[in-house]
Short mmCIF file of C-alpha atoms and ligand atoms in Angstrom, two decimals:
data_model
loop_
_atom_site.label_atom_id
_atom_site.label_comp_id
_atom_site.label_asym_id
_atom_site.label_seq_id
_atom_site.Cartn_x
_atom_site.Cartn_y
_atom_site.Cartn_z
CA UNK A 283 85.29 116.76 72.21
CA UNK A 284 87.29 114.93 74.87
CA UNK A 285 86.09 114.83 78.43
CA UNK A 286 88.67 114.30 81.14
CA UNK A 287 87.41 112.68 84.32
CA UNK A 288 88.53 114.73 87.31
CA UNK A 289 89.45 112.49 90.21
CA UNK A 290 88.65 114.04 93.58
CA UNK A 291 91.25 113.71 96.32
CA UNK A 292 90.13 111.10 98.86
CA UNK A 293 88.50 112.36 102.04
CA UNK A 294 89.94 110.95 105.26
CA UNK A 295 87.96 110.11 108.40
CA UNK A 296 89.42 113.09 110.26
CA UNK A 297 88.17 115.42 107.49
CA UNK A 298 84.59 114.33 108.06
CA UNK A 299 82.82 116.43 110.67
CA UNK A 300 81.74 114.75 113.88
CA UNK A 301 78.26 115.26 115.28
CA UNK A 302 79.75 117.50 117.99
CA UNK A 303 81.18 119.80 115.34
CA UNK A 304 77.98 119.77 113.30
CA UNK A 305 76.04 120.82 116.39
CA UNK A 306 78.53 123.60 117.17
CA UNK A 307 78.24 124.93 113.64
CA UNK A 308 74.47 124.67 113.76
CA UNK A 309 74.53 122.30 110.77
CA UNK A 310 72.59 119.77 112.79
CA UNK A 311 69.58 120.83 114.84
CA UNK A 312 68.18 119.40 118.06
CA UNK A 313 65.59 116.76 117.25
CA UNK A 314 61.96 117.80 117.31
CA UNK A 315 61.31 114.31 118.62
CA UNK A 316 63.61 115.01 121.61
CA UNK A 317 66.33 112.58 122.65
CA UNK A 318 65.52 108.88 122.48
CA UNK A 319 65.26 107.19 125.91
CA UNK A 320 68.76 106.00 126.83
CA UNK A 321 70.47 108.15 124.18
CA UNK A 322 73.34 110.39 125.27
CA UNK A 323 76.02 112.61 123.70
CA UNK A 324 78.92 110.32 124.74
CA UNK A 325 79.62 109.06 121.21
CA UNK A 326 79.18 112.35 119.36
CA UNK A 327 82.90 112.83 118.71
CA UNK A 328 83.08 109.37 117.13
CA UNK A 329 80.08 109.63 114.79
CA UNK A 330 80.36 111.42 111.43
CA UNK A 331 77.99 112.37 108.63
CA UNK A 332 79.13 112.56 105.01
CA UNK A 333 77.04 113.45 101.98
CA UNK A 334 78.55 112.13 98.76
CA UNK A 335 80.27 109.21 97.08
CA UNK A 336 81.50 106.53 99.50
CA UNK A 337 84.17 105.39 97.01
CA UNK A 338 86.09 108.63 97.68
CA UNK A 339 86.60 107.91 101.38
CA UNK A 340 90.03 107.04 102.68
CA UNK A 341 88.89 105.15 105.77
CA UNK A 342 89.77 101.70 107.13
CA UNK A 343 86.57 100.15 105.74
CA UNK A 344 83.53 101.10 103.70
CA UNK A 345 80.32 99.08 103.85
CA UNK A 346 78.82 97.98 100.54
CA UNK A 347 75.11 97.32 100.01
CA UNK A 348 75.58 94.04 98.16
CA UNK A 349 73.31 91.18 97.10
CA UNK A 350 73.51 87.52 98.12
CA UNK A 351 75.76 86.63 95.16
CA UNK A 352 78.40 89.21 96.19
CA UNK A 353 79.22 89.47 92.50
CA UNK A 354 78.36 93.13 92.02
CA UNK A 355 75.27 94.95 90.82
CA UNK A 356 74.01 98.51 90.45
CA UNK A 357 73.84 101.41 92.92
CA UNK A 358 76.62 101.70 95.47
CA UNK A 359 77.67 98.09 94.76
CA UNK A 360 78.34 98.96 91.12
CA UNK A 361 80.17 102.15 92.07
CA UNK A 362 82.41 100.27 94.51
CA UNK A 363 83.26 97.51 92.02
CA UNK A 364 84.01 100.05 89.28
CA UNK A 365 86.32 102.06 91.53
CA UNK A 366 88.00 98.99 93.09
CA UNK A 367 88.80 97.29 89.78
CA UNK A 368 88.67 93.59 88.82
CA UNK A 369 90.62 92.37 91.86
CA UNK A 370 87.56 92.95 94.04
CA UNK A 371 85.30 90.78 91.89
CA UNK A 372 87.97 88.07 91.79
CA UNK A 373 88.12 87.98 95.60
CA UNK A 374 84.31 88.11 95.88
CA UNK A 375 84.08 85.04 93.65
CA UNK A 376 85.97 83.05 96.32
CA UNK A 377 83.51 83.94 99.10
CA UNK A 378 80.57 81.73 98.13
CA UNK A 379 77.95 84.47 98.45
CA UNK A 380 76.44 85.79 101.67
CA UNK A 381 72.97 85.41 103.24
CA UNK A 382 70.69 88.40 103.90
CA UNK A 383 71.61 90.15 107.16
CA UNK A 384 75.21 88.87 107.11
CA UNK A 385 78.49 90.44 106.01
CA UNK A 386 81.85 89.44 104.52
CA UNK A 387 85.10 91.40 104.26
CA UNK A 388 87.55 91.86 101.37
CA UNK A 389 90.46 94.10 100.49
CA UNK A 390 89.81 97.51 98.94
CA UNK A 391 92.04 97.12 95.84
CA UNK A 392 92.09 100.44 93.90
CA UNK A 393 89.78 102.16 96.38
CA UNK A 394 91.29 104.65 98.85
CA UNK A 395 89.92 102.55 101.74
CA UNK A 396 91.73 99.44 103.04
CA UNK A 397 88.79 97.06 103.30
CA UNK A 398 85.29 96.63 101.93
CA UNK A 399 82.66 95.03 104.12
CA UNK A 400 79.91 93.60 101.93
CA UNK A 401 76.59 93.31 103.69
CA UNK A 402 73.32 92.03 102.24
CA UNK A 403 70.33 94.13 103.19
CA UNK A 404 66.72 92.95 103.03
CA UNK A 405 64.48 93.64 100.06
CA UNK A 406 61.91 95.67 101.99
CA UNK A 407 58.58 93.93 102.43
CA UNK A 408 55.76 96.09 103.80
CA UNK A 409 53.87 92.97 104.84
CA UNK A 410 56.89 91.65 106.81
CA UNK A 411 58.26 94.89 108.24
CA UNK A 412 59.50 93.25 111.47
CA UNK A 413 61.47 90.66 109.50
CA UNK A 414 62.96 93.37 107.28
CA UNK A 415 63.98 95.39 110.34
CA UNK A 416 65.64 92.37 111.95
CA UNK A 417 67.63 91.69 108.79
CA UNK A 418 68.69 95.33 108.44
CA UNK A 419 69.76 95.47 112.09
CA UNK A 420 71.86 92.34 111.53
CA UNK A 421 73.56 94.00 108.55
CA UNK A 422 74.82 96.84 110.74
CA UNK A 423 75.67 94.56 113.64
CA UNK A 424 77.54 91.95 111.59
CA UNK A 425 79.47 94.74 109.81
CA UNK A 426 80.48 96.32 113.12
CA UNK A 427 81.54 92.94 114.51
CA UNK A 428 83.61 92.19 111.40
CA UNK A 429 85.18 95.64 111.66
CA UNK A 430 86.21 95.06 115.28
CA UNK A 431 87.56 91.57 114.53
CA UNK A 432 89.69 92.99 111.69
CA UNK A 433 91.14 95.95 113.58
CA UNK A 434 89.11 98.48 111.59
CA UNK A 435 89.09 101.81 113.41
CA UNK A 436 87.22 104.00 110.94
CA UNK A 437 84.18 102.68 109.08
CA UNK A 438 81.76 104.33 106.64
CA UNK A 439 78.30 102.88 106.05
CA UNK A 440 76.25 103.39 102.92
CA UNK A 441 72.51 103.59 103.57
CA UNK A 442 71.88 99.85 103.24
CA UNK A 443 68.67 98.76 101.42
CA UNK A 444 67.38 102.30 100.84
CA UNK A 445 67.89 102.19 97.06
CA UNK A 446 66.84 99.31 94.84
CA UNK A 447 65.74 97.32 97.91
CA UNK A 448 63.16 99.99 98.75
CA UNK A 449 63.57 100.28 102.54
CA UNK A 450 61.94 103.59 103.60
CA UNK A 451 64.75 106.06 104.34
CA UNK A 452 63.58 107.26 107.76
CA UNK A 453 62.92 103.75 109.04
CA UNK A 454 66.30 102.60 107.72
CA UNK A 455 68.11 105.56 109.31
CA UNK A 456 66.44 104.76 112.62
CA UNK A 457 67.66 101.14 112.48
CA UNK A 458 71.17 102.24 111.46
CA UNK A 459 71.50 104.85 114.24
CA UNK A 460 69.98 102.61 116.90
CA UNK A 461 72.18 99.60 116.07
CA UNK A 462 75.37 101.68 115.94
CA UNK A 463 74.55 103.47 119.21
CA UNK A 464 73.84 100.23 121.06
CA UNK A 465 77.03 98.67 119.67
CA UNK A 466 79.10 101.66 120.80
CA UNK A 467 77.39 101.61 124.22
CA UNK A 468 78.57 98.02 124.66
CA UNK A 469 82.04 98.57 123.18
CA UNK A 470 83.94 99.37 126.39
CA UNK A 471 87.32 99.10 124.64
CA UNK A 472 86.29 101.85 122.19
CA UNK A 473 87.51 99.69 119.31
CA UNK A 474 86.11 102.14 116.76
CA UNK A 475 87.50 105.66 116.36
CA UNK A 476 84.82 106.83 113.94
CA UNK A 477 81.61 105.52 112.44
CA UNK A 478 80.49 107.56 109.42
CA UNK A 479 77.00 107.54 107.95
CA UNK A 480 77.19 108.21 104.20
CA UNK A 481 74.17 109.63 102.41
CA UNK A 482 73.99 110.00 98.65
CA UNK A 483 70.45 110.97 97.77
CA UNK A 484 68.65 113.92 99.33
CA UNK A 485 65.97 111.74 100.93
CA UNK A 486 68.60 109.84 102.95
CA UNK A 487 70.47 113.02 103.89
CA UNK A 488 67.21 114.46 105.23
CA UNK A 489 66.41 111.23 107.09
CA UNK A 490 69.80 111.17 108.85
CA UNK A 491 69.69 114.91 109.59
CA UNK A 492 66.43 114.45 111.42
CA UNK A 493 67.18 111.13 113.13
CA UNK A 494 70.82 111.50 114.22
CA UNK A 495 69.92 114.14 116.85
CA UNK A 496 67.23 111.80 118.20
CA UNK A 497 69.76 108.99 118.74
CA UNK A 498 72.87 111.11 119.45
CA UNK A 499 71.58 114.30 121.10
CA UNK A 500 73.88 117.31 121.70
CA UNK A 501 75.28 117.75 125.22
CA UNK A 502 73.83 121.25 125.59
CA UNK A 503 71.47 123.15 123.33
CA UNK A 504 73.36 124.11 120.17
CA UNK A 505 72.82 127.83 120.72
CA UNK A 506 74.58 127.76 124.14
CA UNK A 507 77.34 125.55 122.81
CA UNK A 508 78.13 128.03 120.06
CA UNK A 509 78.72 130.70 122.73
CA UNK A 510 81.18 128.38 124.46
CA UNK A 511 83.20 127.49 121.38
CA UNK A 512 86.94 127.71 122.15
CA UNK A 513 89.63 129.16 119.92
CA UNK A 514 90.93 125.66 119.10
CA UNK A 515 87.46 124.50 118.19
CA UNK A 516 86.94 127.58 116.03
CA UNK A 517 90.11 126.76 114.06
CA UNK A 518 89.06 123.12 113.73
CA UNK A 519 85.65 124.25 112.55
CA UNK A 520 87.17 126.57 109.96
CA UNK A 521 89.41 123.82 108.57
CA UNK A 522 86.60 121.33 108.30
CA UNK A 523 83.97 123.76 107.10
CA UNK A 524 85.00 123.20 103.51
CA UNK A 525 84.03 119.52 103.84
CA UNK A 526 80.67 120.13 105.44
CA UNK A 527 77.70 119.00 103.47
CA UNK A 528 75.20 121.67 102.62
CA UNK A 529 71.60 120.62 102.52
CA UNK A 530 71.38 119.19 99.02
CA UNK A 531 68.78 120.54 96.65
CA UNK A 532 69.28 117.86 94.02
CA UNK A 533 70.42 114.27 94.02
CA UNK A 534 73.98 113.49 92.96
CA UNK A 535 74.83 112.45 89.43
CA UNK A 536 73.92 108.83 88.84
CA UNK A 537 76.46 106.20 89.84
CA UNK A 538 74.70 103.39 88.08
CA UNK A 539 71.89 103.62 90.60
CA UNK A 540 68.28 103.55 89.43
CA UNK A 541 66.06 104.17 92.43
CA UNK A 542 62.89 102.33 93.23
CA UNK A 543 62.45 99.92 90.41
CA UNK A 544 61.83 96.39 91.58
CA UNK A 545 62.63 95.17 88.08
CA UNK A 546 66.21 96.26 88.77
CA UNK A 547 66.55 93.71 91.57
CA UNK A 548 68.63 90.86 90.30
CA UNK A 549 71.11 88.31 91.47
CA UNK A 550 69.01 87.07 94.43
N1 AR6 B 255 78.09 106.39 97.43
C1 AR6 B 255 77.31 106.34 98.52
N2 AR6 B 255 76.03 105.89 98.49
C2 AR6 B 255 75.54 105.53 97.28
C3 AR6 B 255 76.30 105.57 96.09
C4 AR6 B 255 77.65 106.01 96.19
N3 AR6 B 255 78.47 106.07 95.15
N4 AR6 B 255 75.52 105.14 95.07
C5 AR6 B 255 74.31 104.86 95.58
N5 AR6 B 255 74.32 105.10 96.93
P1 AR6 B 255 71.53 100.61 96.53
P2 AR6 B 255 70.24 98.51 98.12
C6 AR6 B 255 73.25 104.93 97.92
O1 AR6 B 255 70.45 100.57 95.53
O2 AR6 B 255 69.00 99.31 98.20
C7 AR6 B 255 72.60 96.61 93.94
O3 AR6 B 255 72.32 96.28 92.62
C8 AR6 B 255 71.82 104.98 97.45
O4 AR6 B 255 71.39 106.33 97.27
O5 AR6 B 255 72.92 100.72 96.07
O6 AR6 B 255 70.77 97.88 99.38
C9 AR6 B 255 73.13 95.42 94.75
O7 AR6 B 255 73.93 94.57 93.97
C10 AR6 B 255 71.12 104.32 98.61
O8 AR6 B 255 70.90 105.26 99.66
O9 AR6 B 255 71.49 99.29 97.50
C11 AR6 B 255 71.85 94.75 95.18
O10 AR6 B 255 71.33 93.90 94.19
C12 AR6 B 255 72.14 103.31 99.13
O11 AR6 B 255 73.37 103.64 98.48
C13 AR6 B 255 70.92 95.90 95.41
O12 AR6 B 255 71.38 96.98 94.59
C14 AR6 B 255 71.79 101.88 98.84
O13 AR6 B 255 71.19 101.79 97.54
C15 AR6 B 255 70.98 96.39 96.85
O14 AR6 B 255 69.99 97.38 97.04
#
């Protein structure tokens, strides 16, 4: 029997719900931890949450969780290389690798995005947690800096290091949210139109759902905001509702990713 692969239409940045919309629709709840000191709702229209395959996103740049060789691997790296085609590997071969915590940029080739930013996350080390956190922070920061330097307006991050590299999901989501928020706080020119956090496995979706409201709290309690929803916002909500992630009950079909097996780590 023949099986025909069904290619999903790419999802654009504007199709991905912002935190403001997720709060209005009650898809994101106020954090039980309360807002982080210094956190505010100012960026909530420019932060998005997507649950699914990053290779389907038609944004300016997607961020790959690569290894120091930059020559491909499993997990999201493998998915990106498969979808981009051989041109991506050919360009990666010219880059001379990349150290942990740093990032390099290439074209997107057959992907619906324009650019791929390849960042190298830390292999999580419980005995050197501070070092791992510093490296992960630098991944997000160097990717954001590269994005700004290259005129990238919409960027989607995979959950760096939370797969084969074993970084605990909640700790990694905290680092991701904190680094992005601080970068946006300091970005007076508003160089970025949208920063999207992409989650693939349920554990990462749950981590972001609980930590995003801590770092990017709603302006007013969600219940009051729902009462104040305007007609325009209601239409916007209806249009985007079809793209909203439901709380997943299972993990997505494998994309070459085998979670949590140190023996899978190669190429370093
Ligand atoms: N779309 C979005 N996210 C995905 C996808 C996808 N198609 N596939 C997996 N993820 P991992 P790491 C998520 O293991 O931990 C590679 O072999 C996944 O659920 O891809 O940084 C590299 O070459 C997880 O949340 O990257 C390196 O050797 C996140 O992507 C090594 O793995 C990162 O998981 C890097 O390990």
